[in-house]
Amino acid sequence: NAGVTQTPKFQVLKTGQSMTLQCAQDMNHNSMYWYRQDPGMGLRLIYYSASEGTTDKGEVPNGYNVSRLNKREFSLRLESAAPSQTSVYFCASLPGHTLNTEAFFGQGTRLTVV
Amino acid sequence: QKEVEQNSGPLSVPEGAIASLNCTYSDRGSQSFFWYRQYSGKSPELIMFIYSNGDKEDGRFTAQLNKASQYVSLLIRDSQPSDSATYLCAVRVSTNAGKSTFGDGTTLTVKP
């Protein structure tokens, strides 16, 4: 059981380049989330999808777009990367967008924008 | 004021001691409270969650919640070097139930 899988694990981009971070879960979860984590800080929510077919902005959505491709997959796109987007990105899934359910995290994507 | 604040740390305790990690939150609509452990370079993993006032115990870990004081803590008894990690407090509010707000974390070092 793979859980939540993110690709790639590492990426270096030049300023202005675009890329898509992929996330897939095999737990039949309804809700999926993208977070970023900067050094010495907690996770900040970028976008989330409470259920298939819906997406909503989190705390720090500027510079990002998302697509909930199907129930399993939730991608994060950087259209024009900036050095301020250098961070570790985590995808998470929950059985449902509810109060008392455990979040399962992917292993993270470490992105550097130069 | 941040929505979720944790001890700035780092926190260092000797092996076998009790480690106490604290978290305060500002939104009185907060209903669920989570403690995650994150090893360096790894993803967060859930230790436990609590949603009722009082204590919740799981092995060496005890979470304590006081909604009136807007305070949640995590106690680690008989601390082990393997407990050395960053501990993240996360809070969910009923109006947007699956969305978690995280604190910046407290780094714990357990010295043999």
XYZ file of C-alpha atoms in Angstrom, chain A:
114
model
C 0.000 0.000 0.000
C 1.828 3.095 -1.239
C -0.384 5.689 0.515
C 0.361 9.154 -0.864
C 2.966 9.395 -3.615
C 4.519 12.638 -4.794
C 6.679 13.215 -7.849
C 9.298 14.460 -8.274
C 11.168 14.277 -4.947
C 13.625 17.029 -5.896
C 13.522 19.757 -8.529
C 15.596 22.794 -9.429
C 13.919 25.440 -11.586
C 15.082 28.677 -13.067
C 13.063 31.797 -12.356
C 10.173 32.006 -14.780
C 10.042 28.306 -15.606
C 6.874 26.320 -15.058
C 6.325 22.883 -13.609
C 3.670 20.594 -12.195
C 3.984 18.667 -8.965
C 2.086 15.409 -9.011
C 0.293 13.728 -6.110
C -1.593 10.445 -6.107
C -3.228 8.493 -3.293
C -4.453 4.909 -3.314
C -6.540 5.004 -0.133
C -9.816 6.016 -1.815
C -9.769 9.297 0.110
C -12.137 12.083 -0.866
C -10.061 15.094 0.229
C -6.594 16.187 -0.856
C -4.388 19.115 0.150
C -1.220 20.892 -0.901
C 1.004 22.485 1.754
C 4.343 24.234 1.640
C 6.891 24.228 4.438
C 9.627 26.823 4.661
C 12.666 26.347 6.941
C 11.781 26.610 10.626
C 8.102 26.964 9.908
C 5.017 24.865 9.985
C 2.965 23.838 7.010
C 0.891 26.439 5.188
C -2.051 25.429 3.058
C -1.852 26.395 -0.611
C -4.957 24.768 -2.095
C -7.248 21.919 -1.222
C -9.905 19.726 -2.777
C -12.575 18.701 -0.301
C -14.032 16.267 -2.813
C -13.551 15.243 -6.420
C -14.583 18.090 -8.689
C -13.986 20.893 -6.177
C -10.932 22.996 -5.342
C -10.495 25.928 -2.958
C -7.784 28.377 -2.004
C -5.881 28.023 1.224
C -3.689 30.553 3.045
C -1.028 31.098 0.363
C -2.512 30.415 -3.120
C -0.815 33.195 -5.110
C 1.425 31.894 -7.879
C -0.126 28.426 -7.896
C -2.905 26.549 -9.637
C -4.313 23.101 -8.957
C -6.210 20.386 -10.762
C -8.137 17.547 -9.171
C -7.725 15.190 -12.115
C -9.775 12.376 -10.574
C -10.347 10.976 -7.108
C -6.768 9.698 -6.859
C -4.763 12.600 -8.277
C -4.294 16.233 -7.297
C -1.637 18.273 -9.085
C -0.051 21.621 -8.205
C 1.229 23.897 -10.980
C 3.682 26.747 -10.797
C 3.162 28.812 -13.941
C 6.152 31.128 -13.532
C 8.419 30.055 -10.697
C 9.905 32.659 -8.360
C 12.696 32.299 -5.763
C 10.069 32.895 -3.054
C 8.534 29.562 -4.044
C 11.627 27.685 -2.940
C 10.208 25.343 -0.339
C 9.293 21.779 0.513
C 5.852 20.867 -0.802
C 3.711 18.236 0.874
C 0.581 16.648 -0.460
C -1.859 15.148 2.029
C -5.082 13.218 1.823
C -7.946 12.669 4.263
C -10.829 10.218 4.075
C -13.120 13.252 4.160
C -13.039 16.997 4.812
C -13.990 16.472 8.455
C -12.775 17.387 11.912
C -11.463 14.137 13.323
C -9.760 12.306 10.500
C -6.059 11.656 10.147
C -4.108 13.351 7.377
C -1.715 11.137 5.445
C 1.255 12.933 3.946
C 3.388 12.200 0.936
C 7.158 12.208 1.256
C 7.482 15.770 -0.016
C 8.971 17.561 -3.023
C 11.973 19.744 -2.346
C 11.865 22.607 -4.859
C 14.609 25.164 -5.400
C 14.053 28.151 -7.679
C 17.253 29.934 -8.751
